[in-house]
Coordinates of C-alpha atoms in Angstrom, one line a residue:
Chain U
X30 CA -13.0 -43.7 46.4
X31 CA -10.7 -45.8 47.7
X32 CA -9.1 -45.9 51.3
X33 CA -6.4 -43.3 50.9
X34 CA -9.2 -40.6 49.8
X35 CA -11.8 -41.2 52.5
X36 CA -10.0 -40.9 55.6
X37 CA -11.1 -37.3 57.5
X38 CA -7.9 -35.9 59.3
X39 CA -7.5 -34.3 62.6
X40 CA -8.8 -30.4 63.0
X41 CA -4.7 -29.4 63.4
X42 CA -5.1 -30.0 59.6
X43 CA -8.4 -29.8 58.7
X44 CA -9.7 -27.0 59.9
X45 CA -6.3 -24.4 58.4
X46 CA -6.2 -23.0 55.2
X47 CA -3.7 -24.7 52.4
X48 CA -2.1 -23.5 49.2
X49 CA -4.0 -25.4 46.1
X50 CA -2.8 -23.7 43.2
X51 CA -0.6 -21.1 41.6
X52 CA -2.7 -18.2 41.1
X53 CA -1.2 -17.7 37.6
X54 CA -1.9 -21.3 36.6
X55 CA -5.4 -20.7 37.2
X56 CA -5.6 -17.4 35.0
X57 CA -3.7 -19.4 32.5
X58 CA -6.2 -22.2 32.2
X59 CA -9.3 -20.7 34.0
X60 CA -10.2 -23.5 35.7
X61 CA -8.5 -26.0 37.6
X62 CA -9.1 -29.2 39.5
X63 CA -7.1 -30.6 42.1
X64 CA -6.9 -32.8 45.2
X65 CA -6.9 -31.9 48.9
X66 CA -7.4 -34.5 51.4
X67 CA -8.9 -36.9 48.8
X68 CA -11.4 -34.8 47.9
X69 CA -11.1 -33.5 43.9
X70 CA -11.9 -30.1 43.9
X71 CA -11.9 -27.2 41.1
X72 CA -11.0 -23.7 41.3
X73 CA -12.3 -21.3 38.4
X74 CA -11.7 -17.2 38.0
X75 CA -14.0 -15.2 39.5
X76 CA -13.4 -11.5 38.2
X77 CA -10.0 -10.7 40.2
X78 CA -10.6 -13.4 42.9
X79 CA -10.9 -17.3 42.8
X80 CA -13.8 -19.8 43.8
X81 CA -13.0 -23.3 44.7
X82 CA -15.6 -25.7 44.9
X83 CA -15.9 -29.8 45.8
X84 CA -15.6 -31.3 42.1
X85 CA -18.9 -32.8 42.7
X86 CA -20.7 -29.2 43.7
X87 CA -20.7 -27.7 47.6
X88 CA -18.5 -23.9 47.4
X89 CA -15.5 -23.6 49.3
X90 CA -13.5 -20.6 50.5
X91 CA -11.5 -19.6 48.5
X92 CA -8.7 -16.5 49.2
X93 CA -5.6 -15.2 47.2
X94 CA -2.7 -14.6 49.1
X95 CA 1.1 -14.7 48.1
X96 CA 0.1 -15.9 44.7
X97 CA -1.0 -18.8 45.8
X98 CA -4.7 -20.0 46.2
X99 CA -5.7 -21.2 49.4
X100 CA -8.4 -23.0 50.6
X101 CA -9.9 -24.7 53.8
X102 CA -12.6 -28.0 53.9
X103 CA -13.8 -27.6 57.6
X104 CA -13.8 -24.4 59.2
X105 CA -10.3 -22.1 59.7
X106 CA -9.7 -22.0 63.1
X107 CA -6.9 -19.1 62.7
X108 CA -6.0 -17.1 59.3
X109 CA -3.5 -17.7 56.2
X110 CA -0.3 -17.7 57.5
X111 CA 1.6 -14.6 57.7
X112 CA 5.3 -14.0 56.2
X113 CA 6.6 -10.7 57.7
X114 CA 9.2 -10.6 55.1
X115 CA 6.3 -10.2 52.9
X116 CA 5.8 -6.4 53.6
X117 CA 9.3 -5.3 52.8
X118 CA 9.2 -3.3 49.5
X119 CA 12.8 -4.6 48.7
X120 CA 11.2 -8.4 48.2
X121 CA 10.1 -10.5 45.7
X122 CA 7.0 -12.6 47.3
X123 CA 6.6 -15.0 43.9
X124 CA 5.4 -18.6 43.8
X125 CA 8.9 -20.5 43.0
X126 CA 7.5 -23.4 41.5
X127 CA 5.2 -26.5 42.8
X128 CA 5.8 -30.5 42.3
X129 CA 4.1 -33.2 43.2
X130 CA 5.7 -36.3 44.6
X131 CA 4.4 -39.6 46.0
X132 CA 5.0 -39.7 49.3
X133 CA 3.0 -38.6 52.5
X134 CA 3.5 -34.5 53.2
X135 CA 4.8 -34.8 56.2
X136 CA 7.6 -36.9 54.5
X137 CA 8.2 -33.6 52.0
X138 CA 8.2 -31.5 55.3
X139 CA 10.6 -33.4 57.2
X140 CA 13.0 -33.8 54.0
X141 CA 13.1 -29.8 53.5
X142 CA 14.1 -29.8 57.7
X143 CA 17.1 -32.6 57.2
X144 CA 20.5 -31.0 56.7
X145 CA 22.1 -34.1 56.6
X146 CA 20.8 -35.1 53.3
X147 CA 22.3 -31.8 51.1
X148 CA 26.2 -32.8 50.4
X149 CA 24.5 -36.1 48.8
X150 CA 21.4 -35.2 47.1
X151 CA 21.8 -31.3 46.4
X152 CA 25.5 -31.9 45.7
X153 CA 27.3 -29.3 43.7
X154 CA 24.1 -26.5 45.0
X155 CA 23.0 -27.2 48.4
X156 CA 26.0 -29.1 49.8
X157 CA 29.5 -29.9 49.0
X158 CA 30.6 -34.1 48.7
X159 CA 33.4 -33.5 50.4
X160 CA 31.8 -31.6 53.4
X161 CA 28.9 -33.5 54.7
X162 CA 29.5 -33.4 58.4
X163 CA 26.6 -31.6 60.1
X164 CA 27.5 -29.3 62.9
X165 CA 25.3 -29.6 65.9
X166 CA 22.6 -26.9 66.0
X167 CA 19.5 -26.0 68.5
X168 CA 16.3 -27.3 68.1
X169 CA 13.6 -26.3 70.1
X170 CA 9.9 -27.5 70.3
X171 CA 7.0 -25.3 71.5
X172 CA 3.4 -26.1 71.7
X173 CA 3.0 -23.5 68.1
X174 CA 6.0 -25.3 66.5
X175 CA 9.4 -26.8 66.0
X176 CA 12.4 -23.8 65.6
X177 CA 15.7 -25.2 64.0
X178 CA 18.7 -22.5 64.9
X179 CA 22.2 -22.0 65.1
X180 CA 22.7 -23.9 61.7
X181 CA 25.8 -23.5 59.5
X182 CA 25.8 -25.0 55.9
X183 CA 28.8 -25.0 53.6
X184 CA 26.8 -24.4 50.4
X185 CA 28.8 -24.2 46.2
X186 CA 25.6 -22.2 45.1
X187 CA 23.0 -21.2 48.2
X188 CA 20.5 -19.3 46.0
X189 CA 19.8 -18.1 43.0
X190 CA 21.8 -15.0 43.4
X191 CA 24.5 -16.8 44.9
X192 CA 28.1 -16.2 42.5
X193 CA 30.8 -18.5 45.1
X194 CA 30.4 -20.6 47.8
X195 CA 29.3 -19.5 51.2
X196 CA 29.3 -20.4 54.7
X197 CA 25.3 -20.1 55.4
X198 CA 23.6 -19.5 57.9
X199 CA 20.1 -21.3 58.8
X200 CA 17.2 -21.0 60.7
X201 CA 13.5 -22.9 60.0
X202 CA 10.5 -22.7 61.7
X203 CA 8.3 -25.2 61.6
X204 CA 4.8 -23.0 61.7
X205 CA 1.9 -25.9 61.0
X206 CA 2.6 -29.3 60.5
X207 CA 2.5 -28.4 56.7
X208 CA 4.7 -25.5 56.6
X209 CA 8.1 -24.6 57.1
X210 CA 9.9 -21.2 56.6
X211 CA 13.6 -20.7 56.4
X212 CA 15.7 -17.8 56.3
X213 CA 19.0 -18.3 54.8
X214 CA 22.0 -15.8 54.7
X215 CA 21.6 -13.8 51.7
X216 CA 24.3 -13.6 49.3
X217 CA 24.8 -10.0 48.3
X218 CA 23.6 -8.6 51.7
X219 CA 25.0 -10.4 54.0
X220 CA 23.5 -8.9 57.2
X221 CA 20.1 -10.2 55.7
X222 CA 18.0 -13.2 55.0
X223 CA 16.4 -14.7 52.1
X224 CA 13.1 -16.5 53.0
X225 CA 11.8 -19.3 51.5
X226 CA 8.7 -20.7 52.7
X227 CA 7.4 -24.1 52.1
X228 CA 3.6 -25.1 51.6
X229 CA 2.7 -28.6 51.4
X230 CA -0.6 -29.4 49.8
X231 CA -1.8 -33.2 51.2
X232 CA -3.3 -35.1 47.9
X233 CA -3.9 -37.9 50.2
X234 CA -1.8 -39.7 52.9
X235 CA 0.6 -40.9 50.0
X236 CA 0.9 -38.1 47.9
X237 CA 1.5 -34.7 48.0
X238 CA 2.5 -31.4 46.3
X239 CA 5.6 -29.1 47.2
X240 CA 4.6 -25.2 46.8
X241 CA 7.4 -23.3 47.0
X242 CA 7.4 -19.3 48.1
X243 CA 10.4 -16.9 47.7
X244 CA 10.3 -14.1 49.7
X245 CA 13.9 -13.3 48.2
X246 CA 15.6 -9.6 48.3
X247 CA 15.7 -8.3 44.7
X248 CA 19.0 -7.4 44.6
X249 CA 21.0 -9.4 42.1
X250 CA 17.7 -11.6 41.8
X251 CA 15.8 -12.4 38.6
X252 CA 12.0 -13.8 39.0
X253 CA 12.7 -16.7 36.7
X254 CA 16.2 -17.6 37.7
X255 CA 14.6 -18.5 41.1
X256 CA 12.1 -20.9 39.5
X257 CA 14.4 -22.6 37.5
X258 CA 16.8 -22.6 40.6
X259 CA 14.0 -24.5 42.7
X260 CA 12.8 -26.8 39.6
X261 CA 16.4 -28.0 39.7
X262 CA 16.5 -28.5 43.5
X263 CA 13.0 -30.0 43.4
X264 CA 13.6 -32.7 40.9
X265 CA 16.4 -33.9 42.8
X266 CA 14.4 -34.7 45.9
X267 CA 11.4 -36.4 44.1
X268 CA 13.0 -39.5 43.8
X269 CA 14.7 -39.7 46.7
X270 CA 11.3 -39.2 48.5
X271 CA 9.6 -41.5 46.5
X272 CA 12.4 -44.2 47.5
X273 CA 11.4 -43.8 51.4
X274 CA 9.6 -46.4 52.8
X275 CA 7.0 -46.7 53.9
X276 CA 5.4 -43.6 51.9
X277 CA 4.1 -42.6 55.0
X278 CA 5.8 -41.1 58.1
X279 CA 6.3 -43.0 61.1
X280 CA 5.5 -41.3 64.4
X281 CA 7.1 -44.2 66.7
X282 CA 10.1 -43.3 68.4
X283 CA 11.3 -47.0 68.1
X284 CA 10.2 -47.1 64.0
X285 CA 13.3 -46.0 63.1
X286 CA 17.1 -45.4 64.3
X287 CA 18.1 -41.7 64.7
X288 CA 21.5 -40.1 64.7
X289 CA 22.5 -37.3 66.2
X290 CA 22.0 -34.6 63.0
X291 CA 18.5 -35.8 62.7
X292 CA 17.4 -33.7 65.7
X293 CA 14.7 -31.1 63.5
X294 CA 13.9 -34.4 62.0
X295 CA 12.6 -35.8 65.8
X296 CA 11.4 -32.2 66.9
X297 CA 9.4 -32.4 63.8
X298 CA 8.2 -36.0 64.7
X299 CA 8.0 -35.4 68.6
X300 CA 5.7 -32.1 68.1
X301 CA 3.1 -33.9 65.5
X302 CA 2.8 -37.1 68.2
X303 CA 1.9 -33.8 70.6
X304 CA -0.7 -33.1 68.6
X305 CA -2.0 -36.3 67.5
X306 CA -1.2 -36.3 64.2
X307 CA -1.9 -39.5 61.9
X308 CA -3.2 -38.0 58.7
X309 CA -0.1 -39.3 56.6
X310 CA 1.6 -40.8 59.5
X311 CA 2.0 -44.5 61.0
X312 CA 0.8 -43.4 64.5
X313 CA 3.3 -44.2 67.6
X314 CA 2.4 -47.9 68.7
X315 CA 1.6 -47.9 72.0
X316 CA 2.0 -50.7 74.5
Chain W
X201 CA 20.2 -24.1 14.7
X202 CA 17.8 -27.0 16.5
X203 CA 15.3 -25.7 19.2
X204 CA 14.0 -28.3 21.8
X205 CA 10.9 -27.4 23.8
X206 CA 11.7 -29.6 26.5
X207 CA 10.4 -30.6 30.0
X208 CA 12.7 -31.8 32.4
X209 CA 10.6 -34.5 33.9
X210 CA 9.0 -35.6 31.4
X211 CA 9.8 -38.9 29.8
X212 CA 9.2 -38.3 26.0
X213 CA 11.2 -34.8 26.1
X214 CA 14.1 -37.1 28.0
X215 CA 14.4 -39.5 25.4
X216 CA 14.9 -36.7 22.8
X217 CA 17.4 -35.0 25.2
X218 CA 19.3 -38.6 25.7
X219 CA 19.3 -39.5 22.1
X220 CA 20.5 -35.7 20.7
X221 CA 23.4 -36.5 23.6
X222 CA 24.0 -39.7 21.9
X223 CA 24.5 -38.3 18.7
X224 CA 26.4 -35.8 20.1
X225 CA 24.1 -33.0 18.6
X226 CA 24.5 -29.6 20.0
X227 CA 20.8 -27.6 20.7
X228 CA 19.1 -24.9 22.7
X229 CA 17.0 -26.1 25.4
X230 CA 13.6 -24.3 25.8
X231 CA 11.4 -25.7 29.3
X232 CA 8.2 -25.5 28.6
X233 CA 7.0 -25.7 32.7
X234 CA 4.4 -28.5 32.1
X235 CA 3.8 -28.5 35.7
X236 CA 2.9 -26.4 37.2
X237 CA 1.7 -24.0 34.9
X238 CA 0.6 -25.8 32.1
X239 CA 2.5 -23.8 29.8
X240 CA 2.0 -26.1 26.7
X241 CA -1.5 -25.8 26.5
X242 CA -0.8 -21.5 26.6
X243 CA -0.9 -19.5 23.7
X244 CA 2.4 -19.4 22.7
X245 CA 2.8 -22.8 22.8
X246 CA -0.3 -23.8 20.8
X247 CA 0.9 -21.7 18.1
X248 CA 4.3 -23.9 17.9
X249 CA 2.3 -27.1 18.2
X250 CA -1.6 -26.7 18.2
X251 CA -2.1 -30.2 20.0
X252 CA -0.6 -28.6 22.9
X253 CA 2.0 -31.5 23.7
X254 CA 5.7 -31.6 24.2
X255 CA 8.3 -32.6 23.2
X256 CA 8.8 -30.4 20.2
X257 CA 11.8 -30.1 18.0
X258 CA 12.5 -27.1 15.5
X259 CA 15.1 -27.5 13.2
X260 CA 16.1 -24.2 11.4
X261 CA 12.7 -23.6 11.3
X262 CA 11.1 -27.3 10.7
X263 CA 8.8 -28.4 13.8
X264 CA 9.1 -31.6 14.5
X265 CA 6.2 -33.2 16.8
X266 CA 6.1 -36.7 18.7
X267 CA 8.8 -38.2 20.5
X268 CA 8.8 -41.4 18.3
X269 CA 8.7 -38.9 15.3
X270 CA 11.5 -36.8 16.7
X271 CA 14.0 -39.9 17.3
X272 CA 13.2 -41.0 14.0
X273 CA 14.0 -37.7 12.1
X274 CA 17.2 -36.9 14.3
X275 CA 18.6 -40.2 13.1
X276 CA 17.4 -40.2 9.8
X277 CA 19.1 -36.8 9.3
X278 CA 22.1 -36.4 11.6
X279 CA 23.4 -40.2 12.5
X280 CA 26.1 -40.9 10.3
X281 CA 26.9 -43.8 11.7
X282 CA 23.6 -45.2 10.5
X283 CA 22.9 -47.5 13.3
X284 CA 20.1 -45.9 15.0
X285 CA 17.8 -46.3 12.1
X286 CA 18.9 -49.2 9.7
X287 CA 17.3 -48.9 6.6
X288 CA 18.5 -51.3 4.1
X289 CA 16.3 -54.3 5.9
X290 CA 12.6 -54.4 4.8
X291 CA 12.3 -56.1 7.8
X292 CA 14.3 -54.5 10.2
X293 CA 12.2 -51.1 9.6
X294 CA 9.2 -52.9 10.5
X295 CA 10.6 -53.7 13.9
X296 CA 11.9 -50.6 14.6
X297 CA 8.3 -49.5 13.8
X298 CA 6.4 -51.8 15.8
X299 CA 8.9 -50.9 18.9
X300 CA 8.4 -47.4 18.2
X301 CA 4.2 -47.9 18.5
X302 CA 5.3 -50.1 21.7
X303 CA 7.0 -47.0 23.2
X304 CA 3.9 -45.4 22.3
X305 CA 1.7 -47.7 24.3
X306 CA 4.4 -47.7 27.1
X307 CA 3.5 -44.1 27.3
X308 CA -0.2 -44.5 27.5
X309 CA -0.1 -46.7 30.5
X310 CA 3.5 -46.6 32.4
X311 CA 3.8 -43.1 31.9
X312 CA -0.1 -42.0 32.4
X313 CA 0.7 -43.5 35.7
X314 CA 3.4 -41.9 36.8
X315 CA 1.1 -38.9 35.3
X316 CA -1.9 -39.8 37.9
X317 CA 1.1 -40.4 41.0
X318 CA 3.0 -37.4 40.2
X319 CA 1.2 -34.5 38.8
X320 CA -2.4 -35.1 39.7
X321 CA -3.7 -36.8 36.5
X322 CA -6.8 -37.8 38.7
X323 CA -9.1 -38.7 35.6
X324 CA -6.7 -41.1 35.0
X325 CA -8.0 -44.8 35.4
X326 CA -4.6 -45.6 37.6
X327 CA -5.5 -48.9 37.6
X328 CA -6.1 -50.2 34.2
X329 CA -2.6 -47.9 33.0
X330 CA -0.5 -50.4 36.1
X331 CA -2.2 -53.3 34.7
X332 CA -1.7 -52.3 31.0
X333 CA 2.1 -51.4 31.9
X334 CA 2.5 -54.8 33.3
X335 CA 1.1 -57.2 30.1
X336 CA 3.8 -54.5 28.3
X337 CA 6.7 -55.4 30.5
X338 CA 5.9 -58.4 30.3
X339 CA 5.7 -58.8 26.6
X340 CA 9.0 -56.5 26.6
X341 CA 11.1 -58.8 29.1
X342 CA 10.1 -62.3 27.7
X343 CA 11.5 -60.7 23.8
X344 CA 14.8 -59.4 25.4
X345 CA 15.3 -62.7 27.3
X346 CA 14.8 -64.6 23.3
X347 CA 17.2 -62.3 21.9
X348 CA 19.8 -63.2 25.2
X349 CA 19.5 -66.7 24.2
X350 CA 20.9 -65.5 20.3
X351 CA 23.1 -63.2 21.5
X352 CA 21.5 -60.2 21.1
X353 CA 21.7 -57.2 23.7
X354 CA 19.2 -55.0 21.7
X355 CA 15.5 -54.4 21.2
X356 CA 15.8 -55.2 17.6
X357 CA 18.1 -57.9 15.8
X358 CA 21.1 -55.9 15.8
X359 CA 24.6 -55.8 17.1
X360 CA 24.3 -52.1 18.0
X361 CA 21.2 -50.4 19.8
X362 CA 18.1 -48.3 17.1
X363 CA 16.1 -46.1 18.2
X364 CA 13.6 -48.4 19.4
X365 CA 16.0 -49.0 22.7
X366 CA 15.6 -45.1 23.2
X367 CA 11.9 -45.3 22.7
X368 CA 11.2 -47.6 25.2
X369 CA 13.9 -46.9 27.6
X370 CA 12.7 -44.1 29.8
X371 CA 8.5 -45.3 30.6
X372 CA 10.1 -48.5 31.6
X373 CA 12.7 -46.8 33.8
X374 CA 10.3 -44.9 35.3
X375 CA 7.9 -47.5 35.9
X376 CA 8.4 -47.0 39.4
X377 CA 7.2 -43.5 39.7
X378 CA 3.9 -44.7 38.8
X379 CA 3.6 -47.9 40.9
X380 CA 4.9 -50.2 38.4
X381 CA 8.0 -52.2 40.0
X382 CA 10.4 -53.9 37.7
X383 CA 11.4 -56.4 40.4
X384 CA 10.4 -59.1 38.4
X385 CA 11.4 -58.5 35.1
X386 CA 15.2 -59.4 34.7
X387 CA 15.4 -59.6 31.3
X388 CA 14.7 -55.6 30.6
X389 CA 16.8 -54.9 34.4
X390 CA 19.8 -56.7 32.0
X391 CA 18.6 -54.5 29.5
X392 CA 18.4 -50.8 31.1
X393 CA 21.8 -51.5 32.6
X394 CA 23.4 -51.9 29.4
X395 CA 21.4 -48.9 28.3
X396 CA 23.1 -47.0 31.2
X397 CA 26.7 -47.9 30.2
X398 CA 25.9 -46.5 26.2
X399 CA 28.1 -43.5 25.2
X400 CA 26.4 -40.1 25.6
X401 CA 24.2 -41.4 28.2
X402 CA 22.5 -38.7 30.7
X403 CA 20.6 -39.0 33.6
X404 CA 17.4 -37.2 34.6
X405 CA 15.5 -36.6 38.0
X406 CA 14.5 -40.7 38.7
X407 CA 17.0 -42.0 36.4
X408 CA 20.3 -42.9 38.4
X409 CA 23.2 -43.9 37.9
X410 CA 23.3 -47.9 36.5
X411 CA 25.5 -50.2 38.1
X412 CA 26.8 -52.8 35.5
X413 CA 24.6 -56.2 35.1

């Protein structure tokens, strides 16, 4: 075990539950062994319900929510995150697809909050070449979370069900330093949101895996055109995210040089320096 | 009518889908979602190829298995041009072979990296498949410098690229993913930039766009 895999991270992330696995992957194969916070674990069926366990023996909790499987190495100081969308009858609540991509999570978390970066990487879906201007939008930080509102992206194909471009509008909330929700302006009903939700499963401080949840209306929406829909906007950020350096994200104010549409990208930063964050993170250098 | 069961991040299914571009071969694209959900080790899958790996290639009912294989049997049957597989040198077919069992070991420790970095392969030995990778690249860049010095662009002895230059194309190019930088080896930089300016060539998710050498 080298460096990377032994380092114990602070309780903000420690002690919450995280998304390991697809829930159907597991049924497929039957048993399954990952990573989470450098420590290999496995997670095999147990009749309709999971158990995940330390690769090397020691039972974990293990819980089944939103198709994903979710578990927690020190003790959960508050429950699975909750998705209201998740109750309405006229939703899909699937798992949209995971990658893996080596860089720290709270890169992958900060990337999903930048606006800035869609004309150029997503261009064509997510953002137009010839628009990439970022209108200013309200960022606020609370002690629970960073909110991102008032957004407006010009977007060729927003979502799966999307048929011609649209003006969209945004809103994310930052919920734990690993997960992000946004609600997009859905395309069909218009008066309504699409949410996404993003879940970012630390492998280490260097690496990590994207799970992606739709909590998309049905209307207009196939199951599998929305995983092949976030495969293809997936693969397009791996690389760019592995091309950051350093892998990790720094937390000093003076590490890098903002501009003014990278405000969620500072609220994001500024909240997990409130909280001590360094799990992933070169930690604010202090005088 | 020629089925691919392809993965779009995958390195061995992208050298199938650049080469079939390259030759200008029209096909229907199955994903096969490797990751997450393992789909090539499921049922249905085992039943097109029982050793549960992609890519796979079904031509009017023929399955083709192995990347290597695949490149081989595409140009063998559908290149008319006959470059990509020259088979009136004895010797010649012997170096496309050896490069093809090169790509293979390219495969075994660049892309087993990039395996172990990107889609938790942890039982790989990380390590050794950098270090292996790098004796490769090595090997790899000091050959393509010779054939510079004698005029040649190509893996093999050639005035047009084989299939060898497909084979090995996409593990080195993706070295990176894995750990494995290319800083240091000019001679195969030269070499994936001319790749990049070829007819019929595509990009995939890592691969960008080459500016020329």
């Amino acid at each position: 075990m080298d460096v990377l895999e032994s380092s114990v991270p602070e309780s903000i992330l420690w002690d919450d539950w995280h998304a390991i696995a697809e829930w159907e992957t597991v049924a497929g194969m039957g048993r399954l062994g990952t990573v989470l916070f450098g420590r290999p674990l496995v997670v095999t069926l147990d009749g309709e319900g999971v158990m995940v366990a330390h690769a090397g023996g020691g039972a974990l909790p293990g819980r089944l929510k939103y198709g994903y499987v979710w578990t927690c190495l020190g003790t959960p100081q508050r429950d699975i995150i909750d998705f209201p969308e998740a109750a309405e009858t006229d939703r899909y609540v699937a798992p949209a697809g995971s990658i893996g991509i080596a860089v720290s999570g709270l890169r992958a978390v900060e990337n999903f909050l930048d606006l800035a970066h869609l004309p150029f990487v997503h261009r064509g879906s997510l953002g137009d070449a010839s628009v990439t201007e970022v209108p200013d939008y309200t960022v606020t930080v609370a002690d629970d979370g960073v909110t991102v509102t008032d957004v407006r992206a010009y977007q060729p194909v927003a979502s799966p069900t999307a048929t011609e471009e649209m003006l969209v509008d945004y809103r994310y909330d930052v919920l734990r330093p690993y997960t992000v929700a946004l609600r997009k302006t859905n395309p069909i009903q218009r008066s309504r949101f699409d949410a996404l939700a993003l879940m970012v499963q630390p492998v280490n401080e260097e690496r990590c895996v994207l799970h992606m949840l739709d909590l998309y209306l049905k209307e207009g929406d196939r199951d599998e055109s929305a995983r092949e829909f976030t495969r293809f906007i997936q693969s397009q950020d791996k690389p760019i995210l592995e091309n950051q350096k350093p892998r990790r994200l720094p937390l000093d104010p003076r590490a890098e040089i903002p501009v003014r549409s990278d405000a969620s990208s500072l609220a994001y930063r500024r909240w997990l320096r409130r909280h001590g964050v360094r799990y992933g993170a070169v930690p604010e250098n202090k005088p | 009518m020629i089925e691919f069961y392809d993965y779009h991040l995958s390195s061995d299914c992208y050298k199938v889908r650049l080469f079939l571009n390259m030759i200008k071969l029209e096909y229907t694209r199955r994903e096969v979602e490797f990751y997450p959900r393992r789909e090539h080790r499921s049922e249905w899958f085992l039943r097109i190829n029982p050793r549960g790996e992609l890519p796979v290639l079904v031509d009017n009912g023929t399955i083709v298995q192995d990347a290597q294989e695949i490149l081989l049997y595409l140009a063998r049957t559908y290149d008319a041009s006959g470059t990509w597989y020259p088979r009136e040198d004895a010797l010649l077919v012997g170096q496309v072979s050896m490069w093809l069992s090169f790509a293979d070991a390219l495969s075994q420790t660049s892309g087993a990296a990039r395996l172990h970095d990107g889609f938790l392969y942890d039982h790989i030995d990380v390590d050794t498949c950098r270090s292996g990778a790098h004796e490769l690249l090595r090997v790899l860049d000091e050959h393509l410098w010779f054939a510079e010095q004698q005029d040649c662009s190509w893996i093999c002895e050639r005035a047009d690229p084989t299939v060898a230059d497909i084979a090995c194309f996409p593990d080195v190019m993706l070295a990176e993913e894995g750990g494995i930088s290319l800083l240091n080896y000019r001679a195969i930089r030269r070499w994936t930039d001319r790749i990049k300016q070829l007819p019929g060539f595509i990009l995939m998710p890592g691969i960008f766009d080459g500016v020329p050498a």
